[in-house]
PDB file of C-alpha atoms and ligand atoms in Angstrom:
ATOM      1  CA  UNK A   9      18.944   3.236 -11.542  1.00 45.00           C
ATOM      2  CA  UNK A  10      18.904  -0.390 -11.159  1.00 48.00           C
ATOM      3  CA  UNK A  11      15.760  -2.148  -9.514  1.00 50.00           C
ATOM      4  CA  UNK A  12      17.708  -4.843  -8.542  1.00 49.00           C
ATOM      5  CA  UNK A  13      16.065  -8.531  -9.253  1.00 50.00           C
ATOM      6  CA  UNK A  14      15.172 -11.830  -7.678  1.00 55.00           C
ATOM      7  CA  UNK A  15      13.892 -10.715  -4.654  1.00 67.00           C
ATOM      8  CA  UNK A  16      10.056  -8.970  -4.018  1.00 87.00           C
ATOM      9  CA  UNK A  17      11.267  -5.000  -3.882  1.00 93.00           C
ATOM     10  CA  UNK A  18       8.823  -2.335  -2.946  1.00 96.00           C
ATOM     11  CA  UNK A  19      10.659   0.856  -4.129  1.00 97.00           C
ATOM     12  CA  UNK A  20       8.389   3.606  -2.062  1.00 98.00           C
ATOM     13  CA  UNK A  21       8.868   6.901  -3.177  1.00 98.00           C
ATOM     14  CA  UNK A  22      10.240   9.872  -0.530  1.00 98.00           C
ATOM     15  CA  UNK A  23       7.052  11.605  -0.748  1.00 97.00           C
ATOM     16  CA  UNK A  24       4.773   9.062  -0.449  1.00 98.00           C
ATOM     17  CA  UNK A  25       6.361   7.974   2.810  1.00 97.00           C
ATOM     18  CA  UNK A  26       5.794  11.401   3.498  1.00 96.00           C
ATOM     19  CA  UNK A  27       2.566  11.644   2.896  1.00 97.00           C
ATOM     20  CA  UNK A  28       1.460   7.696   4.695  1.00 97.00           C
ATOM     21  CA  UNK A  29       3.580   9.547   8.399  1.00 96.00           C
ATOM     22  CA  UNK A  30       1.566  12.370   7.735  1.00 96.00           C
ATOM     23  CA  UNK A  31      -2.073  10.332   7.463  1.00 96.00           C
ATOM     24  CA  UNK A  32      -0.594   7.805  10.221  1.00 96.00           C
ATOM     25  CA  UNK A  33       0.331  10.566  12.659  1.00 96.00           C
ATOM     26  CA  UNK A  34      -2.561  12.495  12.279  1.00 95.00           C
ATOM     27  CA  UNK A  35      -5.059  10.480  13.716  1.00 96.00           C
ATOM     28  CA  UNK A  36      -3.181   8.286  15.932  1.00 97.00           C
ATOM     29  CA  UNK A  37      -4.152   6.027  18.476  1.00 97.00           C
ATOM     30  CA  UNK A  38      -6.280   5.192  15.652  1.00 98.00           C
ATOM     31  CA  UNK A  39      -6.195   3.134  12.250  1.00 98.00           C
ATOM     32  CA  UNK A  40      -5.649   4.170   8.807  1.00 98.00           C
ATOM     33  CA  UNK A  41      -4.935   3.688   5.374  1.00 98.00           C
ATOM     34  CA  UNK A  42      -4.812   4.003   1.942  1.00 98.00           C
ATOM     35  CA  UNK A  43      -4.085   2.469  -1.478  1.00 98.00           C
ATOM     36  CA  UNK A  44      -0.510   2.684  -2.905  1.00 98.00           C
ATOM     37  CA  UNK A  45      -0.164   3.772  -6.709  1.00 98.00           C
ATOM     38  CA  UNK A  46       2.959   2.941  -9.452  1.00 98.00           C
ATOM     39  CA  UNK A  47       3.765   0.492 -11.927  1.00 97.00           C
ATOM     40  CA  UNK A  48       5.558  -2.717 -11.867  1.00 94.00           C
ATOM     41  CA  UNK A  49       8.888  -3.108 -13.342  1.00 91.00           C
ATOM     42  CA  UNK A  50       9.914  -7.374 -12.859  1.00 86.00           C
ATOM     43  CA  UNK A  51      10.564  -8.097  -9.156  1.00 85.00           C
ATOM     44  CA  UNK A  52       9.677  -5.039  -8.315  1.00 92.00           C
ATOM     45  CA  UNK A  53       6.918  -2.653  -7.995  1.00 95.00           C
ATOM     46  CA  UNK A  54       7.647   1.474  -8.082  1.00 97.00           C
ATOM     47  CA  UNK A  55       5.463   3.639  -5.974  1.00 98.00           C
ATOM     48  CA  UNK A  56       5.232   7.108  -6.988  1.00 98.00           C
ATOM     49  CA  UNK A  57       1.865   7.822  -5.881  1.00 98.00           C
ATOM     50  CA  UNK A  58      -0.757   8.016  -2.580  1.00 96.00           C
ATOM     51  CA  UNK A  59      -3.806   7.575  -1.863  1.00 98.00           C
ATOM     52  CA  UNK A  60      -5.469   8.623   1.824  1.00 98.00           C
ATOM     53  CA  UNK A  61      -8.141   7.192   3.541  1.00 98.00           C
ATOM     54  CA  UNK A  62     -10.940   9.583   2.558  1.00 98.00           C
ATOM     55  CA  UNK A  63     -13.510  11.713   4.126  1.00 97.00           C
ATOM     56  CA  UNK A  64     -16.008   8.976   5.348  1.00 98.00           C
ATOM     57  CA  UNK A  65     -13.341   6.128   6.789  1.00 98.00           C
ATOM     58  CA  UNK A  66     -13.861   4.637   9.612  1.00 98.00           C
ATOM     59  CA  UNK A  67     -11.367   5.062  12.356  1.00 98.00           C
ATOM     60  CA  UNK A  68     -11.070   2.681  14.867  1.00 97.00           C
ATOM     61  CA  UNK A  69      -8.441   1.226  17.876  1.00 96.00           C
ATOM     62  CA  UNK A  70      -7.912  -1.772  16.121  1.00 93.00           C
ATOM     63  CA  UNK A  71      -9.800  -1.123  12.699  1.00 94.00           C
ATOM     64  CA  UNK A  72      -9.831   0.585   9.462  1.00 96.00           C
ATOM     65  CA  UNK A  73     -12.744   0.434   6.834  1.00 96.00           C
ATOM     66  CA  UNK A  74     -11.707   3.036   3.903  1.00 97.00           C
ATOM     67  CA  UNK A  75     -13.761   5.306   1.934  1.00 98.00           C
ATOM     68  CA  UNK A  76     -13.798   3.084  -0.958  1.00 96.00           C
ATOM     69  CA  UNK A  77     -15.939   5.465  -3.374  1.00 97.00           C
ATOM     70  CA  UNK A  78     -13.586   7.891  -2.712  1.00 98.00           C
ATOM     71  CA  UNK A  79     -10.711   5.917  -3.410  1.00 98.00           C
ATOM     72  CA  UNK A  80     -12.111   4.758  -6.809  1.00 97.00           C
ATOM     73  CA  UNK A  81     -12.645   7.849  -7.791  1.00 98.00           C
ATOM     74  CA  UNK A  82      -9.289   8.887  -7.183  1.00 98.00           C
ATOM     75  CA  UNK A  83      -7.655   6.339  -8.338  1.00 98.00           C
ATOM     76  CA  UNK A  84      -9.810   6.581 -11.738  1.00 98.00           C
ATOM     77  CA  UNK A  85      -8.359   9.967 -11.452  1.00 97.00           C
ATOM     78  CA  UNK A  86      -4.605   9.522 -11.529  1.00 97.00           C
ATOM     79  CA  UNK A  87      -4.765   6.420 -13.380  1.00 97.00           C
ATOM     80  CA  UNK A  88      -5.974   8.788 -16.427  1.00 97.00           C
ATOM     81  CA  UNK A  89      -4.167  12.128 -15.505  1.00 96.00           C
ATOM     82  CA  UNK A  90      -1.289   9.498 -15.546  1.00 96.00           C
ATOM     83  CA  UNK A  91      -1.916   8.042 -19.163  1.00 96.00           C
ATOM     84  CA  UNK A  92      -2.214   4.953 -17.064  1.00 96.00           C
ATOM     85  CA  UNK A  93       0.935   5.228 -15.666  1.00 96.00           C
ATOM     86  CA  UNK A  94      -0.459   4.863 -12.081  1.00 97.00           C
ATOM     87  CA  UNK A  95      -2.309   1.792 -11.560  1.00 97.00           C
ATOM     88  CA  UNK A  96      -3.517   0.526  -8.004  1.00 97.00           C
ATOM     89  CA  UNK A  97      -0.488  -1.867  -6.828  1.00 97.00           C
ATOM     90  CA  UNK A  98      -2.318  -2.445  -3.092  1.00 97.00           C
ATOM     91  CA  UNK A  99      -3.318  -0.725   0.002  1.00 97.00           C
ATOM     92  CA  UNK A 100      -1.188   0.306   3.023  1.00 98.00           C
ATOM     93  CA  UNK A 101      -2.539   0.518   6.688  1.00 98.00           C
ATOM     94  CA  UNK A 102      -1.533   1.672  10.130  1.00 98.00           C
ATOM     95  CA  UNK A 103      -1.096  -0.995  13.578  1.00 98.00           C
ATOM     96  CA  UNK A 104      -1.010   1.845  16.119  1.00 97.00           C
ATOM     97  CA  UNK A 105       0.742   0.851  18.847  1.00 97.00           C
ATOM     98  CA  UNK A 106       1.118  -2.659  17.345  1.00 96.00           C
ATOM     99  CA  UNK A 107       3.389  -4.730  15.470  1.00 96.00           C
ATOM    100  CA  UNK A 108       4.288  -4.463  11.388  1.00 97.00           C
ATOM    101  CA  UNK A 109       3.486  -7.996  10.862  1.00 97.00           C
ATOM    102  CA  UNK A 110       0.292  -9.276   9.101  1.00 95.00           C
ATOM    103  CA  UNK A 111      -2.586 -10.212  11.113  1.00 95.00           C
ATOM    104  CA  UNK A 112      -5.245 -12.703   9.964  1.00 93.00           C
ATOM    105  CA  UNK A 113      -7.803 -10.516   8.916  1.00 93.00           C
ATOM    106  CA  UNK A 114      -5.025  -8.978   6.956  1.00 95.00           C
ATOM    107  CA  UNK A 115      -4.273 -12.473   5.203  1.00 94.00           C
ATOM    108  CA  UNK A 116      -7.607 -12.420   4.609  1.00 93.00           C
ATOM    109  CA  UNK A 117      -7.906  -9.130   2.780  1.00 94.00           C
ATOM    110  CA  UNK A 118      -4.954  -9.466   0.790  1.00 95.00           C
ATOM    111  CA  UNK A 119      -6.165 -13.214  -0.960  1.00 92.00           C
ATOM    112  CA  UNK A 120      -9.421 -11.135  -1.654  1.00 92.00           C
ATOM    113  CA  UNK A 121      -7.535  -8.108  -3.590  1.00 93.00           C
ATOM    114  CA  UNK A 122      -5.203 -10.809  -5.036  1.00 91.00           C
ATOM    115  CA  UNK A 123      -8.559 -12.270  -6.436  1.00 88.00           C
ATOM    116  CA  UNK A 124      -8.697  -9.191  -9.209  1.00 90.00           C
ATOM    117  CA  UNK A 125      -5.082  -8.150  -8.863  1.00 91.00           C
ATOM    118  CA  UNK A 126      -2.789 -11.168  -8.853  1.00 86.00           C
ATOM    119  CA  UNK A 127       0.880 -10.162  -6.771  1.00 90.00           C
ATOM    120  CA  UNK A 128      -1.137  -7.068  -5.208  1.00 95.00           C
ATOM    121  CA  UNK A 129       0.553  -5.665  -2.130  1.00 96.00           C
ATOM    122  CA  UNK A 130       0.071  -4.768   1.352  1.00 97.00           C
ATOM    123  CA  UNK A 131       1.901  -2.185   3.350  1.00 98.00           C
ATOM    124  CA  UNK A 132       2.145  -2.007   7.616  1.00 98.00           C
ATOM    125  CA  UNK A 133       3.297   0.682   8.927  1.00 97.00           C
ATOM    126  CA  UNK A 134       3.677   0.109  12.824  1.00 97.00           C
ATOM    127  CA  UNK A 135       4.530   1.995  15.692  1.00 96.00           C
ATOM    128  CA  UNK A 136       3.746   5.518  17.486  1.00 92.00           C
ATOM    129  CA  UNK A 137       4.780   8.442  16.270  1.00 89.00           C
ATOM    130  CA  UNK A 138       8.469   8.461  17.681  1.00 88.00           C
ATOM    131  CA  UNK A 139       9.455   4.964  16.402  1.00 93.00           C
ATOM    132  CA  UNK A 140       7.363   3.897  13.482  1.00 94.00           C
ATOM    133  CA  UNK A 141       8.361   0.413  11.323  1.00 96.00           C
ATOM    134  CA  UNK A 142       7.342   0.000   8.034  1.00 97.00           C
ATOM    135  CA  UNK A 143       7.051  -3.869   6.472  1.00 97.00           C
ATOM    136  CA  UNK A 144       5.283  -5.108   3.060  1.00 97.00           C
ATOM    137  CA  UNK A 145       4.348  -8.590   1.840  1.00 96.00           C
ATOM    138  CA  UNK A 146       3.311  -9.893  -2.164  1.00 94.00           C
ATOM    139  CA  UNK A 147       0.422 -12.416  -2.424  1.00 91.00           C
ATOM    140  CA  UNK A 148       0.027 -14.460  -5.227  1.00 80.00           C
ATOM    141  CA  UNK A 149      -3.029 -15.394  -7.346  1.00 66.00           C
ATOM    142  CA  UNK A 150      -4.555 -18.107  -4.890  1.00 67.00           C
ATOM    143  CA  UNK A 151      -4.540 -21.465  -6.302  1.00 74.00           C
ATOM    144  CA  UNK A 152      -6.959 -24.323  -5.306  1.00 79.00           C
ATOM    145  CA  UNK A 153      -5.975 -26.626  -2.342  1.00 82.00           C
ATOM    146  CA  UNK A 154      -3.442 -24.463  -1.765  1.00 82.00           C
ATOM    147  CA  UNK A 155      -2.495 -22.163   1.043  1.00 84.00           C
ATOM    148  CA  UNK A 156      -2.349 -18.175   0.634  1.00 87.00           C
ATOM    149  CA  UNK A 157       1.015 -17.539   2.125  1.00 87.00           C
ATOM    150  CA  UNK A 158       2.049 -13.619   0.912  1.00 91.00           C
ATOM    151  CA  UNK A 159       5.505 -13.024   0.068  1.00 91.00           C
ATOM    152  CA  UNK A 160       7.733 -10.986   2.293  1.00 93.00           C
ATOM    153  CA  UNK A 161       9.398  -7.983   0.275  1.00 92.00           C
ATOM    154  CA  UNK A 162      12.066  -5.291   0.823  1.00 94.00           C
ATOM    155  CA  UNK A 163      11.246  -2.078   1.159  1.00 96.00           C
ATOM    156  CA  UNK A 164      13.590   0.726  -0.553  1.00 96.00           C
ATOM    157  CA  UNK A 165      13.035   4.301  -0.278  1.00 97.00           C
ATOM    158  CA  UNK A 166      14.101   6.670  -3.270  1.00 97.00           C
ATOM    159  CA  UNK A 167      13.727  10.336  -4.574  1.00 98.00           C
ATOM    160  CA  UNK A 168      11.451  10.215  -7.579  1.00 97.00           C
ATOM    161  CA  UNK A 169      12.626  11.984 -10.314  1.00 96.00           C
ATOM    162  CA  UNK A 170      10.256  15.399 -10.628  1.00 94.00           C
ATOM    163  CA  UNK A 171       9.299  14.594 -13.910  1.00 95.00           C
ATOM    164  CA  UNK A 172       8.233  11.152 -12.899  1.00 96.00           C
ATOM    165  CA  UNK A 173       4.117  10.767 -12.892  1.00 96.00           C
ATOM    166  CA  UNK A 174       3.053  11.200  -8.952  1.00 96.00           C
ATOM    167  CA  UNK A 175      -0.172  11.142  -7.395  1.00 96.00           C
ATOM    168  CA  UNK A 176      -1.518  12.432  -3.766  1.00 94.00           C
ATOM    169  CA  UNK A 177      -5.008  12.144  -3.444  1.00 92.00           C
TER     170      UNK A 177
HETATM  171 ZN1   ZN B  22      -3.511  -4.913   9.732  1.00 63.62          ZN
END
Protein backbone atom coordinates (compact mmCIF):
# COMPACT_ATOMS: atom_id res chain seq x y z
CA UNK A 1 0.00 0.00 0.00
CA UNK A 2 1.29 3.29 -0.89
CA UNK A 3 0.72 6.35 1.57
CA UNK A 4 0.99 8.58 -1.07
CA UNK A 5 3.34 11.86 -0.33
CA UNK A 6 3.44 15.62 -0.42
CA UNK A 7 0.29 16.34 0.83
CA UNK A 8 -0.93 16.11 4.90
CA UNK A 9 -2.88 12.45 4.71
CA UNK A 10 -4.82 11.21 7.64
CA UNK A 11 -5.26 7.47 6.76
CA UNK A 12 -8.27 6.61 9.45
CA UNK A 13 -8.77 3.17 9.90
CA UNK A 14 -12.51 1.43 9.08
CA UNK A 15 -12.99 0.67 12.61
CA UNK A 16 -12.03 3.58 14.15
CA UNK A 17 -14.51 5.54 12.07
CA UNK A 18 -16.64 3.05 13.40
CA UNK A 19 -16.10 3.42 16.63
CA UNK A 20 -15.90 7.89 16.56
CA UNK A 21 -20.11 7.38 14.65
CA UNK A 22 -20.71 5.19 17.35
CA UNK A 23 -19.43 7.77 20.38
CA UNK A 24 -20.81 10.77 18.09
CA UNK A 25 -24.26 9.24 17.67
CA UNK A 26 -24.68 8.16 20.97
CA UNK A 27 -24.98 11.18 22.76
CA UNK A 28 -26.04 13.55 20.21
CA UNK A 29 -27.26 16.87 20.37
CA UNK A 30 -24.29 16.89 22.46
CA UNK A 31 -20.33 17.13 22.16
CA UNK A 32 -17.74 14.58 22.19
CA UNK A 33 -14.48 13.29 21.68
CA UNK A 34 -11.56 11.47 21.94
CA UNK A 35 -7.85 11.09 21.16
CA UNK A 36 -6.79 9.35 17.89
CA UNK A 37 -3.90 6.64 18.15
CA UNK A 38 -1.18 5.33 15.17
CA UNK A 39 2.10 6.13 14.00
CA UNK A 40 3.42 8.45 11.47
CA UNK A 41 4.80 7.27 8.29
CA UNK A 42 6.25 10.88 6.21
CA UNK A 43 3.25 12.96 5.08
CA UNK A 44 1.15 10.94 6.62
CA UNK A 45 -0.11 9.75 9.84
CA UNK A 46 -1.91 5.98 10.17
CA UNK A 47 -4.69 5.62 12.62
CA UNK A 48 -5.33 2.25 13.79
CA UNK A 49 -6.52 3.00 17.12
CA UNK A 50 -9.47 4.98 19.41
CA UNK A 51 -9.81 6.46 22.19
CA UNK A 52 -13.51 7.62 23.73
CA UNK A 53 -14.31 10.31 25.80
CA UNK A 54 -14.41 8.55 29.18
CA UNK A 55 -16.68 8.08 32.05
CA UNK A 56 -16.45 11.62 33.68
CA UNK A 57 -16.55 14.01 30.28
CA UNK A 58 -18.38 16.67 30.16
CA UNK A 59 -21.11 16.87 27.62
CA UNK A 60 -22.30 19.94 26.53
CA UNK A 61 -24.42 21.84 23.37
CA UNK A 62 -21.52 23.50 22.27
CA UNK A 63 -18.70 21.92 24.55
CA UNK A 64 -16.57 19.03 25.29
CA UNK A 65 -14.06 18.76 28.29
CA UNK A 66 -12.64 14.96 28.19
CA UNK A 67 -11.83 12.68 30.90
CA UNK A 68 -8.25 13.32 30.64
CA UNK A 69 -7.09 10.76 33.50
CA UNK A 70 -8.85 8.36 31.78
CA UNK A 71 -7.44 9.00 28.57
CA UNK A 72 -3.84 8.86 29.93
CA UNK A 73 -4.33 5.91 31.30
CA UNK A 74 -5.45 4.41 28.26
CA UNK A 75 -3.34 5.66 26.16
CA UNK A 76 -0.33 4.51 28.59
CA UNK A 77 -2.16 1.36 28.01
CA UNK A 78 -2.02 0.73 24.28
CA UNK A 79 1.03 2.62 23.83
CA UNK A 80 2.73 -0.45 25.84
CA UNK A 81 0.34 -3.38 24.85
CA UNK A 82 1.46 -1.89 21.42
CA UNK A 83 5.37 -2.07 21.98
CA UNK A 84 4.89 1.59 21.32
CA UNK A 85 3.41 1.15 18.23
CA UNK A 86 0.42 3.41 19.17
CA UNK A 87 1.40 6.76 20.15
CA UNK A 88 -1.17 9.73 20.70
CA UNK A 89 -1.25 11.51 17.08
CA UNK A 90 -4.26 14.14 18.38
CA UNK A 91 -7.76 14.29 19.50
CA UNK A 92 -10.99 14.18 17.44
CA UNK A 93 -14.32 15.97 18.47
CA UNK A 94 -17.94 16.24 17.49
CA UNK A 95 -19.84 19.94 16.11
CA UNK A 96 -23.39 18.60 16.50
CA UNK A 97 -25.44 20.20 14.33
CA UNK A 98 -22.53 22.46 13.23
CA UNK A 99 -20.01 22.82 10.69
CA UNK A 100 -16.51 20.55 10.24
CA UNK A 101 -14.43 23.56 10.19
CA UNK A 102 -12.17 24.71 13.11
CA UNK A 103 -13.45 27.15 15.48
CA UNK A 104 -11.21 29.47 17.53
CA UNK A 105 -11.17 27.80 20.63
CA UNK A 106 -10.21 24.89 18.50
CA UNK A 107 -7.10 26.92 17.06
CA UNK A 108 -6.48 27.48 20.35
CA UNK A 109 -6.31 23.92 21.61
CA UNK A 110 -4.48 22.57 18.85
CA UNK A 111 -1.20 25.33 19.24
CA UNK A 112 -1.40 24.08 22.96
CA UNK A 113 -1.09 20.14 22.06
CA UNK A 114 1.33 21.21 19.26
CA UNK A 115 3.35 22.72 22.26
CA UNK A 116 4.45 18.89 23.40
CA UNK A 117 3.55 17.21 20.14
CA UNK A 118 4.82 19.20 17.18
CA UNK A 119 2.38 18.31 13.70
CA UNK A 120 -0.34 16.87 16.28
CA UNK A 121 -3.77 16.58 14.73
CA UNK A 122 -7.27 17.47 15.11
CA UNK A 123 -10.27 15.66 13.81
CA UNK A 124 -14.17 17.33 13.25
CA UNK A 125 -16.59 15.30 12.69
CA UNK A 126 -19.83 17.42 11.84
CA UNK A 127 -23.26 16.84 11.23
CA UNK A 128 -26.42 14.82 12.70
CA UNK A 129 -26.68 11.50 12.54
CA UNK A 130 -28.08 11.15 8.86
CA UNK A 131 -25.40 13.33 7.15
CA UNK A 132 -22.24 13.50 9.16
CA UNK A 133 -18.78 15.28 7.53
CA UNK A 134 -15.63 14.44 8.69
CA UNK A 135 -12.48 17.15 8.15
CA UNK A 136 -8.82 17.17 9.85
CA UNK A 137 -6.14 19.86 10.00
CA UNK A 138 -1.94 19.48 11.02
CA UNK A 139 -0.48 22.28 13.21
CA UNK A 140 2.96 22.90 13.33
CA UNK A 141 5.38 23.56 16.23
CA UNK A 142 4.45 27.37 16.82
CA UNK A 143 7.22 29.63 16.10
CA UNK A 144 7.70 33.15 17.64
CA UNK A 145 6.05 36.18 15.86
CA UNK A 146 4.48 33.92 13.90
CA UNK A 147 0.91 32.94 13.31
CA UNK A 148 -0.52 29.30 14.19
CA UNK A 149 -2.26 28.54 10.97
CA UNK A 150 -2.97 24.37 11.05
CA UNK A 151 -2.60 22.58 7.94
CA UNK A 152 -5.58 21.24 6.10
CA UNK A 153 -5.19 17.33 5.41
CA UNK A 154 -6.98 14.57 3.45
CA UNK A 155 -8.69 12.17 5.01
CA UNK A 156 -8.50 8.40 3.59
CA UNK A 157 -10.33 5.60 4.99
CA UNK A 158 -8.76 1.97 4.80
CA UNK A 159 -9.23 -1.66 6.18
CA UNK A 160 -6.41 -2.29 8.61
CA UNK A 161 -4.81 -5.33 8.15
CA UNK A 162 -5.98 -7.78 11.31
CA UNK A 163 -2.65 -8.29 12.32
CA UNK A 164 -1.97 -4.61 12.41
CA UNK A 165 -1.66 -3.21 16.29
CA UNK A 166 -5.34 -1.56 17.08
CA UNK A 167 -6.59 0.01 20.04
CA UNK A 168 -10.37 0.86 21.34
CA UNK A 169 -10.40 2.15 24.61
ZN1 LIG B 1 -14.56 22.23 17.80
Amino acid sequence: MSWGSGVLSLWIAKHVIAAIQRESEQIYPLETGGMLLGWRDGNSKIVTGFIGPGPSALHGRYMFLPDHRWQVEHLRHAFLASGGDLDYLGDWHTHPDGVAKMSDQDSQTLRKICRRVPHATMLIRAGHPSSWSMNAWIGERQRPFRPFVPQACRIQEFEAPEDWPRYQG
